[in-house]
XYZ file of C-alpha atoms in Angstrom:
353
model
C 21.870 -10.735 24.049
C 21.634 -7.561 25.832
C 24.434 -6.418 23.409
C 22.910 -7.565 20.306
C 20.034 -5.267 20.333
C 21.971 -2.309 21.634
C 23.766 -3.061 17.878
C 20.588 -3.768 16.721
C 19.539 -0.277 17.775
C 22.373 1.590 16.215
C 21.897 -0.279 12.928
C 18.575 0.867 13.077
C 18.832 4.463 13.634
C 21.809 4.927 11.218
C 19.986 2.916 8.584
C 16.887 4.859 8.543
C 19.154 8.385 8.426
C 20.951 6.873 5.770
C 17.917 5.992 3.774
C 16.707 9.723 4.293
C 19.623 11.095 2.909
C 19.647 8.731 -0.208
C 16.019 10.482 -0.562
C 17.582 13.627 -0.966
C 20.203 12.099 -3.195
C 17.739 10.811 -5.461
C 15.439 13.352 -5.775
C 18.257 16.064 -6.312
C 19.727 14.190 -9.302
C 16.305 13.784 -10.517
C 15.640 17.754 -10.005
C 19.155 18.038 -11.848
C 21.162 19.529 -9.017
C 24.700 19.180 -8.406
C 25.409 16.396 -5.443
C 29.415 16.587 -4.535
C 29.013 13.592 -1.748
C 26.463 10.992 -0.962
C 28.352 9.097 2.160
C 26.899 6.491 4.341
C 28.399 6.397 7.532
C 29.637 9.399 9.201
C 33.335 9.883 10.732
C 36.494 8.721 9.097
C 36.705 7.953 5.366
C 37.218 4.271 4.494
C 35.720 3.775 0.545
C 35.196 6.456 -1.664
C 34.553 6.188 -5.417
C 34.340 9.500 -7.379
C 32.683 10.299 -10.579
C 32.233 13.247 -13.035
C 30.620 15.075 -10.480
C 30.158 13.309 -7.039
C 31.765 10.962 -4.565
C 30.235 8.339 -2.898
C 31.567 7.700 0.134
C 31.927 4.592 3.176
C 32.068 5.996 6.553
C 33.384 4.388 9.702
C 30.593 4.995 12.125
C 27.040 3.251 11.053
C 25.584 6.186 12.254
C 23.549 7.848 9.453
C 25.325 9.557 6.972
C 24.877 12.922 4.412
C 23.910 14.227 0.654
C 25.994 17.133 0.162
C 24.437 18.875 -2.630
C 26.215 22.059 -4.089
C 25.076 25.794 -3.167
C 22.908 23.954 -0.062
C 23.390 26.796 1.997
C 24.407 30.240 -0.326
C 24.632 30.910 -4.172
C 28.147 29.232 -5.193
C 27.128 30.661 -8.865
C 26.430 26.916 -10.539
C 23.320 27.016 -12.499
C 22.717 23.238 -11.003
C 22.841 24.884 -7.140
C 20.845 23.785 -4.755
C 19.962 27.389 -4.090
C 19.286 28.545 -7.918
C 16.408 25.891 -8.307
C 12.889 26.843 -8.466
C 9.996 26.486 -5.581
C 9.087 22.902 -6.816
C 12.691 21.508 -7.350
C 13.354 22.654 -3.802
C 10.184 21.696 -2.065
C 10.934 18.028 -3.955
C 13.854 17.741 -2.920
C 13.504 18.507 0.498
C 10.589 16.772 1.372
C 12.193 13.448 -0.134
C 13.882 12.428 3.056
C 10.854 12.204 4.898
C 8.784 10.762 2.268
C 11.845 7.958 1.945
C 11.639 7.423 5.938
C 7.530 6.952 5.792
C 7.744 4.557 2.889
C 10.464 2.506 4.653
C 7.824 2.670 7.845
C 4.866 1.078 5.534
C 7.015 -1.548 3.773
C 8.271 -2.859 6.831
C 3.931 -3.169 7.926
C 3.463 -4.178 4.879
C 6.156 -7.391 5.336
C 4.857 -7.309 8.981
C 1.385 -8.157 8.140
C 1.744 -10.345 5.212
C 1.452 -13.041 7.585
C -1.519 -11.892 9.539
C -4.710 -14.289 9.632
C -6.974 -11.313 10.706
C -7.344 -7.852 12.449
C -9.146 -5.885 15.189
C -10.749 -2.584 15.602
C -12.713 -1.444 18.442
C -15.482 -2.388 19.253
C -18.338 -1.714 22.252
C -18.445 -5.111 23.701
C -20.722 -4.164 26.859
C -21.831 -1.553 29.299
C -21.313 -1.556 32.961
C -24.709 -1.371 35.255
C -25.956 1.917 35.233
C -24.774 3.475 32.224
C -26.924 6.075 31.113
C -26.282 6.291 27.265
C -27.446 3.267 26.145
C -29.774 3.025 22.805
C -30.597 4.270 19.852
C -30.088 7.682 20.516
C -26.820 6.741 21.985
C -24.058 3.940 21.962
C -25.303 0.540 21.356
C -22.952 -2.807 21.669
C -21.857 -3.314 18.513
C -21.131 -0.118 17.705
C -17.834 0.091 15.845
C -15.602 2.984 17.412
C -14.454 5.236 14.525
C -13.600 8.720 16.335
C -12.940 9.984 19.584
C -12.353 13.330 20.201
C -11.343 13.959 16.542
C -9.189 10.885 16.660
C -9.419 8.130 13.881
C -9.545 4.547 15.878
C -7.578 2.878 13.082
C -6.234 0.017 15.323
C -7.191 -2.245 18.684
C -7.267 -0.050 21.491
C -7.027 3.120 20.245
C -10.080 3.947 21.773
C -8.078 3.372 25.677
C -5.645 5.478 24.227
C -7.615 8.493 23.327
C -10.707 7.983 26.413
C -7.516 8.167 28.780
C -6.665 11.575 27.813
C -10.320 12.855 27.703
C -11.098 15.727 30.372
C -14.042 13.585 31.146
C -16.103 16.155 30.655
C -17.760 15.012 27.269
C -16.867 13.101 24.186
C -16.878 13.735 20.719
C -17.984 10.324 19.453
C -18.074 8.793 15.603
C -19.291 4.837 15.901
C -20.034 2.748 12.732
C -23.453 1.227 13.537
C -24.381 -1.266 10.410
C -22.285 0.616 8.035
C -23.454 3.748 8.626
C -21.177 6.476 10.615
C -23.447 7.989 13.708
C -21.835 11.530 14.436
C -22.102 12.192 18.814
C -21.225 15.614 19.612
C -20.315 16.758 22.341
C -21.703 13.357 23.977
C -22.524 13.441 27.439
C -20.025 10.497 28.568
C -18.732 11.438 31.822
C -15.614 9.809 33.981
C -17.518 8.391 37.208
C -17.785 5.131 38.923
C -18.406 2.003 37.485
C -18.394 -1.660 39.142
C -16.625 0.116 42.438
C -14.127 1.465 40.002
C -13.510 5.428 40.192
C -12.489 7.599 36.514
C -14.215 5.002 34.426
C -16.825 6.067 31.261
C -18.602 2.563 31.460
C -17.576 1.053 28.361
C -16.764 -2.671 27.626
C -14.588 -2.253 24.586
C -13.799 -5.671 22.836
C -12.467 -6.242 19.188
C -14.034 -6.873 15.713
C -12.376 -9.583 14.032
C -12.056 -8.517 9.999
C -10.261 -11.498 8.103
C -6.762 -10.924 6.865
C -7.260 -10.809 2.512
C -4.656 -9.520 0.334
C -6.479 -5.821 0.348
C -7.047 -5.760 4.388
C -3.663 -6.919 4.778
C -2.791 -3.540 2.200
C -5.334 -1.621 4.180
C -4.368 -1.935 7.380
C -0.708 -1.600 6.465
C -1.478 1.709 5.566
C -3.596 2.226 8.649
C -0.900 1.506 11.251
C 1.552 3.745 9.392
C -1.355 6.434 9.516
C -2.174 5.418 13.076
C 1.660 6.459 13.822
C 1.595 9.689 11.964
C -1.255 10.314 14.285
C 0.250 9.209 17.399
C 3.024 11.867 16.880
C 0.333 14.762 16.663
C -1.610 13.271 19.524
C 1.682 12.978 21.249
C 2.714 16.853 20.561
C -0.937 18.086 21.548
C -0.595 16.591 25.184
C 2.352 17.992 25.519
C 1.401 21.809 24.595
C -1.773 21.127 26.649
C 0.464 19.813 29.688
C -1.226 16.142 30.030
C 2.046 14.794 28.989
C 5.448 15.538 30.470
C 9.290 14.965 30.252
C 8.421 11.267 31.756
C 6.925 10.534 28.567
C 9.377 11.218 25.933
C 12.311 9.332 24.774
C 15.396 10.344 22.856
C 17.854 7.682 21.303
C 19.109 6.887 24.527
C 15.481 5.742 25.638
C 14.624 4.088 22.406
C 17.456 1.628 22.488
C 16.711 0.812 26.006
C 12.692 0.358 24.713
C 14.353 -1.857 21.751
C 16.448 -3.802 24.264
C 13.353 -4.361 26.208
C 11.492 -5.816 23.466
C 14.037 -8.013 22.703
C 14.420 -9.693 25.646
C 10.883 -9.883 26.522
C 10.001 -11.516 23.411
C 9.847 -15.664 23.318
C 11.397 -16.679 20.776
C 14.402 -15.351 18.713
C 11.866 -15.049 15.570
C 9.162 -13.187 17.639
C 12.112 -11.022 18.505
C 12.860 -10.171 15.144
C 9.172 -9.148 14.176
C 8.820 -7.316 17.324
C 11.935 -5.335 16.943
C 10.715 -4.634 12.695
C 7.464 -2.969 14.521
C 9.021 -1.069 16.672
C 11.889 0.296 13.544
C 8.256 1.177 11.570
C 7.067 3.205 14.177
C 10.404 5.168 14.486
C 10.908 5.724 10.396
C 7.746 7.191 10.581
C 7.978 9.114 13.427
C 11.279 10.633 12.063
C 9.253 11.573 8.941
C 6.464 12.866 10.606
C 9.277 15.056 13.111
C 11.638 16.317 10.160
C 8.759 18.352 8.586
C 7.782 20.192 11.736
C 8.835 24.146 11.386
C 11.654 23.856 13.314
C 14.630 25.488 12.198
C 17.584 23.183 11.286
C 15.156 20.594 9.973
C 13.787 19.910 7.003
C 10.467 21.422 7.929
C 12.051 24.892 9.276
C 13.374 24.995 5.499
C 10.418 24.608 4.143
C 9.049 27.292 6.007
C 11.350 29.820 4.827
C 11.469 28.079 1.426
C 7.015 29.004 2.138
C 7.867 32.499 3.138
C 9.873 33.513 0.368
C 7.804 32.431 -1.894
C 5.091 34.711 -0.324
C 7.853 37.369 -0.048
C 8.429 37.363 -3.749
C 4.502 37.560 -4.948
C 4.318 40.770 -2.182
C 7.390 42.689 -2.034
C 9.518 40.958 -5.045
C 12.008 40.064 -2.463
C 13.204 37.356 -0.743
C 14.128 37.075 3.328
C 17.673 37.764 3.551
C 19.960 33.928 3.793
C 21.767 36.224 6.625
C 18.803 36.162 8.743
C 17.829 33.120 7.742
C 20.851 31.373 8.463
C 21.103 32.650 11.999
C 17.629 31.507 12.831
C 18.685 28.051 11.670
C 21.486 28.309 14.045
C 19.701 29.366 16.976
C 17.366 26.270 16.317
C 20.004 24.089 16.131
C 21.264 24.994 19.210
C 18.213 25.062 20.758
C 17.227 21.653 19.474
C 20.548 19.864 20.558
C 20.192 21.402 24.204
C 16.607 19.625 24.435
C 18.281 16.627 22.746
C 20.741 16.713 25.671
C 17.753 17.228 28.073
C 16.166 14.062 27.126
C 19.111 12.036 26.805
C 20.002 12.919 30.271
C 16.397 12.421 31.439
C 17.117 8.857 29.683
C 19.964 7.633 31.400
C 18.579 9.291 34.575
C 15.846 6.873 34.197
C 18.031 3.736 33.591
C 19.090 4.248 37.395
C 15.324 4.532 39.069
């Protein structure tokens, strides 16, 4: 079986690439620019079909696969260049991919959930003996946990999520208390100990039950997709800040190991399946969320320049040099596969512990 989700895995990852690249493809011959190859798969040719103007290609490794569109990179002189179209064209078609990925991410939640009877948000069940904060003026059980620390608590345990990163020197608190939001700032919640139990804020932090309709179903679709654009930012601040290290990241090598995991540990082949679909949502949305960070050599770094030129042009009627901006893109790509190669390492390290 062990096998069989490795596959799994691969299938995964190249489908979702492929299915960013076909949002490229279809927003460029929307936008009227020339595409010379659409290919799925990457590697040696095995099926190609041409056509007036572009060749669509099968590819022998499942691995992803590429919309070449003309003048991507320079002017070639075509009017329908990538690099002749306008601000709009190009911010289209370059944000496609990611938009492609994150709508893959919420159909899959979407399917996912159809079958859900009901859901759960957070919810203060109880307090332990001696909590200070109890009341009106305070947190009352009941309350329904919408914020901590600037975080939206769209799903169960959220909350444990973003309390375990708190300084525990305060909380910035939002709680729903009979439909009505209730704003704590800069709440005096501190870590101390509870029940013999050191680092703890005192809370008893249950789940509301909402019943699963055809629009909470919708809803919270949307929420968990939101929930893992979120957990991507949360996940980047604790790593500027320091609170989280190499130990927590993953590269491909650690997300097939996380998929074989799931596999295995689930009961039933069909649990499996559903398990394995939650875990592909997450990543098609965290690839989305990733490819439109300013990094150079992804989609976000050109959007940054494509940004700065734009402001270049309304100041100084010029535009940054492709020279310059071609070498920063190659400096980032560098850079980006050499901390690719980190974490894979860091990956298989791990499989050994």
């Amino acid at each position: 079986m062990t096998f069989i989700y490795v596959l799994a895995a691969i299938l995964i990852f190249g489908l979702l690439i492929a299915l960013h690249e076909l949002g490229h493809f279809t927003a460029a011959k929307l936008c009227g620019v020339r595409v010379n190859e659409f290919s799925i798969g990457m590697g040696p040719l095995l099926w190609h079909r041409e056509t007036e103007e572009t060749q669509y290609s099968l590819r022998l490794l499942p691995v992803g696969g590429f919309c070449a569109m003309e003048g991507e990179d320079e002017d070639t002189g075509d009017e329908r260049a990538f690099a002749r179209q306008g601000f709009w064209k190009k911010l289209v078609i370059l944000t496609a991919g990611a938009f492609m990925n994150f709508l893959t991410g919420v159909l899959i939640l979407l399917v996912l959930y159809a079958g859900e009877s009901a859901f759960y948000v957070d919810q203060i069940a109880g307090f332990a003996d001696g909590f200070p904060l109890e009341g009106e003026d305070g947190l009352m059980v009941g309350d329904v946990i919408y914020k901590i620390d600037g975080y939206r608590t769209y799903m169960r345990r959220d909350s444990e999520l973003f309390l375990r990163y708190n300084d525990g020197q305060g909380v910035d608190l939002v709680v729903l208390r009979d439909g009505e939001k209730v704003t704590l700032k800069d709440f005096p919640m501190y870590r101390s100990t509870y029940d013999g139990q050191e680092g703890r804020f005192g809370l008893s932090i249950g789940g509301l039950e909402i019943p699963a309709t055809a629009w909470t179903k919708l809803q919270f679709g949307w929420y968990q997709a939101l929930d893992f654009v979120q957990l991507v930012w949360f996940s980047l601040v604790q790593l500027v800040t320091g609170n989280a290290g190499m130990n927590d990241l993953s590269g491909p090598v650690g997300i097939v190991t996380t998929i074989t995991e799931v596999g295995a540990a689930s009961k039933t082949a069909l649990i499996a399946v559903q398990n394995i679909a939650y875990f592909a949502a997450l990543i098609a949305v965290n690839l989305a969320v990733m490819n439109l960070l300013p990094i150079p050599a992804l989609d976000g770094g050109r959007i940054f320049f494509l940004a700065v030129d734009a402001v270049t042009m309304a100041l100084f009627k010029r535009k940054v040099p492709e020279k310059y901006q071609a070498a920063v893109n190659a400096a980032g790509l560098v850079m980006l596969l050499g901390f690719m190669l980190l974490v894979t390492v860091h990956d298989v390290f791990k499989l050994f512990q």
